[in-house]
PDB file of C-alpha atoms in Angstrom:
ATOM      1  CA  VAL M   1     110.139  78.276  80.329  1.00  0.00           C
ATOM      2  CA  LEU M   2     107.224  76.108  79.155  1.00  0.00           C
ATOM      3  CA  ILE M   3     105.627  76.370  82.608  1.00  0.00           C
ATOM      4  CA  TYR M   4     106.186  80.180  82.672  1.00  0.00           C
ATOM      5  CA  PHE M   5     104.680  80.631  79.172  1.00  0.00           C
ATOM      6  CA  LEU M   6     101.779  78.409  80.026  1.00  0.00           C
ATOM      7  CA  ALA M   7     101.058  80.673  83.101  1.00  0.00           C
ATOM      8  CA  TYR M   8     101.433  83.875  81.018  1.00  0.00           C
ATOM      9  CA  SER M   9      99.295  82.720  78.151  1.00  0.00           C
ATOM     10  CA  ALA M  10      96.571  81.736  80.535  1.00  0.00           C
ATOM     11  CA  HIS M  11      96.681  85.161  82.199  1.00  0.00           C
ATOM     12  CA  VAL M  12      96.573  87.031  78.930  1.00  0.00           C
ATOM     13  CA  SER M  13      93.756  84.884  77.649  1.00  0.00           C
ATOM     14  CA  LEU M  14      91.738  85.884  80.813  1.00  0.00           C
ATOM     15  CA  ALA M  15      92.850  89.457  81.005  1.00  0.00           C
ATOM     16  CA  LEU M  16      90.367  90.951  78.700  1.00  0.00           C
ATOM     17  CA  HIS M  17      87.414  89.246  80.628  1.00  0.00           C
ATOM     18  CA  ALA M  18      88.904  90.434  83.925  1.00  0.00           C
ATOM     19  CA  CYS M  19      89.454  93.898  82.724  1.00  0.00           C
ATOM     20  CA  ARG M  20      85.957  94.226  81.194  1.00  0.00           C
ATOM     21  CA  TYR M  21      83.795  92.495  83.888  1.00  0.00           C
ATOM     22  CA  PHE M  22      85.801  92.425  87.069  1.00  0.00           C
ATOM     23  CA  TRP M  23      87.502  95.698  86.841  1.00  0.00           C
ATOM     24  CA  ARG M  24      84.616  97.335  84.776  1.00  0.00           C
ATOM     25  CA  LEU M  25      87.023  99.095  82.447  1.00  0.00           C
ATOM     26  CA  ASP M  26      86.026 100.813  79.268  1.00  0.00           C
ATOM     27  CA  SER M  27      87.734  99.886  75.840  1.00  0.00           C
ATOM     28  CA  ASN M  28      90.147 102.854  75.995  1.00  0.00           C
ATOM     29  CA  ALA M  29      91.314 101.806  79.372  1.00  0.00           C
ATOM     30  CA  ILE M  30      91.819  98.187  78.463  1.00  0.00           C
ATOM     31  CA  GLN M  31      93.856  99.241  75.258  1.00  0.00           C
ATOM     32  CA  LEU M  32      96.064 101.408  77.550  1.00  0.00           C
ATOM     33  CA  ILE M  33      96.719  98.547  79.889  1.00  0.00           C
ATOM     34  CA  LEU M  34      97.513  96.135  77.173  1.00  0.00           C
ATOM     35  CA  LEU M  35      99.950  98.763  75.818  1.00  0.00           C
ATOM     36  CA  SER M  36     101.703  98.928  79.087  1.00  0.00           C
ATOM     37  CA  GLY M  37     103.169  95.558  78.663  1.00  0.00           C
ATOM     38  CA  THR M  38     104.744  96.335  75.394  1.00  0.00           C
ATOM     39  CA  LEU M  39     106.445  99.423  76.988  1.00  0.00           C
ATOM     40  CA  GLY M  40     107.978  97.359  79.749  1.00  0.00           C
ATOM     41  CA  PRO M  41     110.879  96.027  77.554  1.00  0.00           C
ATOM     42  CA  LEU M  42     112.055  99.684  76.960  1.00  0.00           C
ATOM     43  CA  LEU M  43     112.915  99.649  80.741  1.00  0.00           C
ATOM     44  CA  GLY M  44     113.717  95.928  80.958  1.00  0.00           C
ATOM     45  CA  ALA M  45     116.624  95.974  78.348  1.00  0.00           C
ATOM     46  CA  PRO M  46     118.938  98.585  79.986  1.00  0.00           C
ATOM     47  CA  ILE M  47     118.063  97.136  83.447  1.00  0.00           C
ATOM     48  CA  SER M  48     119.116  93.754  82.209  1.00  0.00           C
ATOM     49  CA  ALA M  49     122.362  95.030  80.848  1.00  0.00           C
ATOM     50  CA  PHE M  50     123.307  96.784  84.017  1.00  0.00           C
ATOM     51  CA  ALA M  51     122.306  93.961  86.350  1.00  0.00           C
ATOM     52  CA  LEU M  52     124.119  91.247  84.373  1.00  0.00           C
ATOM     53  CA  ARG M  53     127.421  93.028  85.103  1.00  0.00           C
ATOM     54  CA  HIS M  54     126.884  92.469  88.789  1.00  0.00           C
ATOM     55  CA  MET M  55     125.010  89.312  89.294  1.00  0.00           C
ATOM     56  CA  GLU M  56     124.732  85.761  87.923  1.00  0.00           C
ATOM     57  CA  LYS M  57     122.185  85.168  84.924  1.00  0.00           C
ATOM     58  CA  ARG M  58     120.486  82.642  87.102  1.00  0.00           C
ATOM     59  CA  THR M  59     119.981  84.829  89.905  1.00  0.00           C
ATOM     60  CA  LEU M  60     118.634  87.527  87.703  1.00  0.00           C
ATOM     61  CA  SER M  61     116.129  85.273  85.999  1.00  0.00           C
ATOM     62  CA  ILE M  62     114.826  83.707  89.198  1.00  0.00           C
ATOM     63  CA  ALA M  63     114.280  87.131  90.685  1.00  0.00           C
ATOM     64  CA  ALA M  64     112.449  88.272  87.361  1.00  0.00           C
ATOM     65  CA  PHE M  65     110.129  85.319  87.472  1.00  0.00           C
ATOM     66  CA  PHE M  66     109.256  85.743  91.156  1.00  0.00           C
ATOM     67  CA  ALA M  67     108.649  89.317  90.357  1.00  0.00           C
ATOM     68  CA  ILE M  68     106.240  88.458  87.538  1.00  0.00           C
ATOM     69  CA  ALA M  69     104.305  86.053  89.650  1.00  0.00           C
ATOM     70  CA  LEU M  70     104.032  88.778  92.413  1.00  0.00           C
ATOM     71  CA  PHE M  71     102.794  91.509  89.814  1.00  0.00           C
ATOM     72  CA  LEU M  72     100.134  89.016  88.641  1.00  0.00           C
ATOM     73  CA  VAL M  73      98.969  88.073  91.949  1.00  0.00           C
ATOM     74  CA  TRP M  74      98.437  91.268  93.930  1.00  0.00           C
ATOM     75  CA  PRO M  75      95.989  93.611  92.044  1.00  0.00           C
ATOM     76  CA  PRO M  76      92.941  91.242  92.093  1.00  0.00           C
ATOM     77  CA  LEU M  77      93.577  90.304  95.754  1.00  0.00           C
ATOM     78  CA  PHE M  78      93.786  93.894  96.706  1.00  0.00           C
ATOM     79  CA  GLN M  79      90.566  94.647  94.838  1.00  0.00           C
ATOM     80  CA  LEU M  80      88.844  91.694  96.607  1.00  0.00           C
ATOM     81  CA  TYR M  81      90.256  91.761 100.103  1.00  0.00           C
ATOM     82  CA  GLY M  82      91.679  95.209 100.414  1.00  0.00           C
ATOM     83  CA  PRO M  83      90.399  98.058 102.737  1.00  0.00           C
ATOM     84  CA  ALA M  84      88.444  99.552  99.874  1.00  0.00           C
ATOM     85  CA  ALA M  85      87.634  98.631  96.298  1.00  0.00           C
ATOM     86  CA  LEU M  86      89.294 100.883  93.589  1.00  0.00           C
ATOM     87  CA  SER M  87      87.024 102.789  91.249  1.00  0.00           C
ATOM     88  CA  PRO M  88      87.415 101.964  87.485  1.00  0.00           C
ATOM     89  CA  ALA M  89      89.496 104.994  86.878  1.00  0.00           C
ATOM     90  CA  ASN M  90      91.895 104.316  89.746  1.00  0.00           C
ATOM     91  CA  ALA M  91      91.975 100.625  88.742  1.00  0.00           C
ATOM     92  CA  ALA M  92      93.010 101.565  85.238  1.00  0.00           C
ATOM     93  CA  ILE M  93      95.961 103.628  86.653  1.00  0.00           C
ATOM     94  CA  LEU M  94      97.110 100.903  88.898  1.00  0.00           C
ATOM     95  CA  LEU M  95      96.864  98.193  86.195  1.00  0.00           C
ATOM     96  CA  PHE M  96      98.710 100.382  83.764  1.00  0.00           C
ATOM     97  CA  VAL M  97     101.688 100.894  86.108  1.00  0.00           C
ATOM     98  CA  ASN M  98     101.475  97.151  87.202  1.00  0.00           C
ATOM     99  CA  GLY M  99     101.562  95.952  83.595  1.00  0.00           C
ATOM    100  CA  LEU M 100     104.596  98.293  82.996  1.00  0.00           C
ATOM    101  CA  PHE M 101     106.437  96.407  85.682  1.00  0.00           C
ATOM    102  CA  VAL M 102     105.166  93.039  84.322  1.00  0.00           C
ATOM    103  CA  GLY M 103     106.568  93.817  80.761  1.00  0.00           C
ATOM    104  CA  THR M 104     109.865  94.987  82.395  1.00  0.00           C
ATOM    105  CA  ALA M 105     110.278  91.816  84.557  1.00  0.00           C
ATOM    106  CA  ILE M 106     109.333  89.720  81.387  1.00  0.00           C
ATOM    107  CA  MET M 107     112.107  91.521  79.560  1.00  0.00           C
ATOM    108  CA  ILE M 108     114.617  91.086  82.395  1.00  0.00           C
ATOM    109  CA  GLY M 109     113.617  87.285  82.594  1.00  0.00           C
ATOM    110  CA  GLY M 110     113.877  86.793  79.001  1.00  0.00           C
ATOM    111  CA  VAL M 111     117.210  88.311  78.595  1.00  0.00           C
ATOM    112  CA  GLY M 112     118.570  86.231  81.546  1.00  0.00           C
ATOM    113  CA  PHE M 113     117.177  82.817  80.583  1.00  0.00           C
ATOM    114  CA  GLN M 114     118.054  83.191  76.796  1.00  0.00           C
ATOM    115  CA  SER M 115     121.702  84.257  77.710  1.00  0.00           C
ATOM    116  CA  MET M 116     121.672  81.106  79.940  1.00  0.00           C
ATOM    117  CA  LEU M 117     120.666  79.005  76.980  1.00  0.00           C
ATOM    118  CA  ALA M 118     123.372  80.434  74.789  1.00  0.00           C
ATOM    119  CA  ASP M 119     126.087  79.515  77.593  1.00  0.00           C
ATOM    120  CA  THR M 120     124.420  76.166  77.744  1.00  0.00           C
ATOM    121  CA  ALA M 121     125.268  75.782  73.991  1.00  0.00           C
ATOM    122  CA  ASP M 122     128.896  76.507  74.750  1.00  0.00           C
ATOM    123  CA  GLU M 123     128.857  73.930  77.465  1.00  0.00           C
ATOM    124  CA  HIS M 124     127.398  71.318  75.077  1.00  0.00           C
ATOM    125  CA  GLU M 125     130.151  72.204  72.627  1.00  0.00           C
ATOM    126  CA  TYR M 126     132.790  71.842  75.404  1.00  0.00           C
ATOM    127  CA  LEU M 127     131.366  68.482  76.567  1.00  0.00           C
ATOM    128  CA  PHE M 128     130.501  66.726  73.199  1.00  0.00           C
ATOM    129  CA  GLY M 129     132.537  68.594  70.532  1.00  0.00           C
ATOM    130  CA  VAL M 130     129.661  69.971  68.479  1.00  0.00           C
ATOM    131  CA  ARG M 131     127.392  73.045  68.726  1.00  0.00           C
ATOM    132  CA  ARG M 132     123.808  72.747  68.936  1.00  0.00           C
ATOM    133  CA  GLU M 133     122.314  76.320  69.214  1.00  0.00           C
ATOM    134  CA  GLY M 134     119.467  75.368  66.829  1.00  0.00           C
ATOM    135  CA  LEU M 135     118.408  72.448  68.899  1.00  0.00           C
ATOM    136  CA  PHE M 136     118.416  74.567  72.134  1.00  0.00           C
ATOM    137  CA  PHE M 137     116.544  77.646  70.704  1.00  0.00           C
ATOM    138  CA  SER M 138     114.135  75.463  68.715  1.00  0.00           C
ATOM    139  CA  GLY M 139     113.185  73.884  71.931  1.00  0.00           C
ATOM    140  CA  LEU M 140     112.506  77.463  73.349  1.00  0.00           C
ATOM    141  CA  THR M 141     110.269  78.224  70.216  1.00  0.00           C
ATOM    142  CA  LEU M 142     108.298  74.978  70.798  1.00  0.00           C
ATOM    143  CA  ALA M 143     107.914  75.674  74.499  1.00  0.00           C
ATOM    144  CA  TYR M 144     106.397  79.029  73.558  1.00  0.00           C
ATOM    145  CA  LYS M 145     103.992  77.731  70.894  1.00  0.00           C
ATOM    146  CA  ALA M 146     102.894  74.763  72.804  1.00  0.00           C
ATOM    147  CA  ALA M 147     102.164  77.013  75.977  1.00  0.00           C
ATOM    148  CA  SER M 148     100.166  79.581  73.910  1.00  0.00           C
ATOM    149  CA  GLY M 149      97.746  76.812  72.812  1.00  0.00           C
ATOM    150  CA  LEU M 150      97.540  75.238  76.177  1.00  0.00           C
ATOM    151  CA  GLY M 151      97.405  78.509  78.080  1.00  0.00           C
ATOM    152  CA  GLY M 152      94.233  79.313  76.042  1.00  0.00           C
ATOM    153  CA  LEU M 153      92.717  75.916  76.701  1.00  0.00           C
ATOM    154  CA  ILE M 154      93.261  76.267  80.638  1.00  0.00           C
ATOM    155  CA  ALA M 155      91.590  79.745  80.436  1.00  0.00           C
ATOM    156  CA  GLY M 156      88.652  78.173  78.581  1.00  0.00           C
ATOM    157  CA  ILE M 157      88.316  75.326  80.974  1.00  0.00           C
ATOM    158  CA  GLY M 158      88.653  77.754  83.932  1.00  0.00           C
ATOM    159  CA  LEU M 159      85.698  79.932  82.631  1.00  0.00           C
ATOM    160  CA  ASP M 160      83.682  76.910  82.174  1.00  0.00           C
ATOM    161  CA  LEU M 161      84.354  75.769  85.772  1.00  0.00           C
ATOM    162  CA  ILE M 162      83.337  79.037  87.339  1.00  0.00           C
ATOM    163  CA  HIS M 163      80.230  79.105  85.127  1.00  0.00           C
ATOM    164  CA  PHE M 164      81.059  82.239  83.313  1.00  0.00           C
ATOM    165  CA  PRO M 165      78.380  83.367  80.947  1.00  0.00           C
ATOM    166  CA  THR M 166      78.920  82.148  77.353  1.00  0.00           C
ATOM    167  CA  ASP M 167      76.162  84.234  75.574  1.00  0.00           C
ATOM    168  CA  LEU M 168      77.276  87.822  76.482  1.00  0.00           C
ATOM    169  CA  ALA M 169      77.447  88.745  72.848  1.00  0.00           C
ATOM    170  CA  ALA M 170      73.885  87.975  72.415  1.00  0.00           C
ATOM    171  CA  ASN M 171      72.908  89.213  75.921  1.00  0.00           C
ATOM    172  CA  PRO M 172      75.216  92.088  76.857  1.00  0.00           C
ATOM    173  CA  ASN M 173      73.146  93.186  79.682  1.00  0.00           C
ATOM    174  CA  VAL M 174      73.104  89.954  81.510  1.00  0.00           C
ATOM    175  CA  VAL M 175      74.092  90.378  85.295  1.00  0.00           C
ATOM    176  CA  ILE M 176      76.960  88.277  86.331  1.00  0.00           C
ATOM    177  CA  PRO M 177      76.789  87.044  89.901  1.00  0.00           C
ATOM    178  CA  ALA M 178      79.420  88.650  92.349  1.00  0.00           C
ATOM    179  CA  GLY M 179      80.673  85.156  93.261  1.00  0.00           C
ATOM    180  CA  VAL M 180      81.548  84.313  89.580  1.00  0.00           C
ATOM    181  CA  LEU M 181      83.293  87.612  89.136  1.00  0.00           C
ATOM    182  CA  GLU M 182      85.396  86.926  92.311  1.00  0.00           C
ATOM    183  CA  LYS M 183      86.324  83.458  90.849  1.00  0.00           C
ATOM    184  CA  LEU M 184      87.269  85.265  87.531  1.00  0.00           C
ATOM    185  CA  ALA M 185      89.659  87.579  89.391  1.00  0.00           C
ATOM    186  CA  LEU M 186      91.235  84.520  91.079  1.00  0.00           C
ATOM    187  CA  ILE M 187      91.748  82.497  87.977  1.00  0.00           C
ATOM    188  CA  SER M 188      93.080  85.449  85.935  1.00  0.00           C
ATOM    189  CA  GLY M 189      95.627  86.582  88.518  1.00  0.00           C
ATOM    190  CA  PRO M 190      96.439  84.233  91.415  1.00  0.00           C
ATOM    191  CA  LEU M 191      96.250  81.108  89.439  1.00  0.00           C
ATOM    192  CA  PRO M 192      98.621  81.993  86.781  1.00  0.00           C
ATOM    193  CA  ALA M 193     100.823  83.601  89.317  1.00  0.00           C
ATOM    194  CA  LEU M 194     100.982  80.376  91.124  1.00  0.00           C
ATOM    195  CA  LEU M 195     102.172  78.587  87.888  1.00  0.00           C
ATOM    196  CA  ALA M 196     104.607  81.511  87.228  1.00  0.00           C
ATOM    197  CA  ALA M 197     105.990  80.988  90.680  1.00  0.00           C
ATOM    198  CA  THR M 198     106.730  77.288  90.059  1.00  0.00           C
ATOM    199  CA  ALA M 199     108.815  78.042  86.837  1.00  0.00           C
ATOM    200  CA  PRO M 200     112.012  79.470  88.423  1.00  0.00           C
ATOM    201  CA  LEU M 201     112.261  76.667  90.823  1.00  0.00           C
ATOM    202  CA  PHE M 202     113.669  74.540  88.112  1.00  0.00           C
ATOM    203  CA  LEU M 203     116.516  77.123  87.538  1.00  0.00           C
ATOM    204  CA  PHE M 204     117.980  76.227  90.886  1.00  0.00           C
ATOM    205  CA  GLY M 205     119.408  73.235  89.242  1.00  0.00           C
ATOM    206  CA  TYR M 206     121.293  75.428  86.781  1.00  0.00           C
ATOM    207  CA  HIS M 207     124.968  75.620  87.937  1.00  0.00           C
ATOM    208  CA  LEU M 208     126.799  77.361  84.992  1.00  0.00           C
ATOM    209  CA  THR M 209     128.211  80.438  86.617  1.00  0.00           C
ATOM    210  CA  ARG M 210     129.973  83.361  84.959  1.00  0.00           C
ATOM    211  CA  LYS M 211     133.306  81.950  86.251  1.00  0.00           C
ATOM    212  CA  LYS M 212     132.658  78.382  84.858  1.00  0.00           C
ATOM    213  CA  HIS M 213     131.509  79.709  81.552  1.00  0.00           C
ATOM    214  CA  ALA M 214     134.464  81.947  81.091  1.00  0.00           C
ATOM    215  CA  LYS M 215     136.798  78.769  81.645  1.00  0.00           C
ATOM    216  CA  ILE M 216     134.663  77.004  79.010  1.00  0.00           C
ATOM    217  CA  ILE M 217     135.058  79.755  76.534  1.00  0.00           C
ATOM    218  CA  ALA M 218     138.971  79.705  77.135  1.00  0.00           C
ATOM    219  CA  ASP M 219     139.091  76.137  76.846  1.00  0.00           C
ATOM    220  CA  LEU M 220     136.964  76.136  73.498  1.00  0.00           C
ATOM    221  CA  ALA M 221     139.251  78.836  72.225  1.00  0.00           C
ATOM    222  CA  ASP M 222     142.423  76.853  73.128  1.00  0.00           C
ATOM    223  CA  ARG M 223     140.925  73.574  71.600  1.00  0.00           C
ATOM    224  CA  ASN M 224     140.131  75.381  68.390  1.00  0.00           C
ATOM    225  CA  ALA M 225     143.462  77.009  68.214  1.00  0.00           C
ATOM    226  CA  ARG M 226     145.109  73.555  68.400  1.00  0.00           C
ATOM    227  CA  LYS M 227     142.803  72.221  65.569  1.00  0.00           C
ATOM    228  CA  THR M 228     143.879  75.170  63.422  1.00  0.00           C
ATOM    229  CA  GLU M 229     147.593  74.475  63.980  1.00  0.00           C
ATOM    230  CA  ALA M 230     146.966  70.746  63.351  1.00  0.00           C
ATOM    231  CA  ASN M 231     145.204  71.430  60.000  1.00  0.00           C
ATOM    232  CA  VAL M 232     148.035  73.805  58.948  1.00  0.00           C
TER     233      VAL M 232
END
């Protein structure tokens, strides 16, 4: 989760630069694209509810995280190396739809891994006799907050490394070299996508299946029932 949040935070930090200078979008189009990510959860929530009835949470989360990486990586590569560069108007449409898919995948992955975390809290109680939901979910919050800061730092370092102009506010008419814009596209899309694709690899070590969790819940219920009878 820390690696995923780090990747997405870096992507978001660079998105405004990429939209404005690489994709050459106006303010209205950029606002629309940013809005698309917030609309994704409206689709992701019902999809998650349906999918979790038919597949393991780990499988759903891994698929969602890889999908996020795919949605982040392909638009700039298509614009750079595709058969024809998109106009700003067509790019805005493509990025809006793609942003909707990214938001949907984020919601699906979020539901999956937070549900896995809740199951892990049940397993912790089963193994050690105490519940620690607060510890687990505070770790999730810490990962998010730490990654938000580090993602912005990575974005800033990336802009420095590609020699992106730092005085655009004072010189809005400065011409940015094509090579710098190409590098901006690569660090705003493929680089975060590579990090995002690394995140789900850690989930392959998660082996708490639906069947195993159901047995844990049954054992906990039986254990608690025996404690209640002993107290009576």
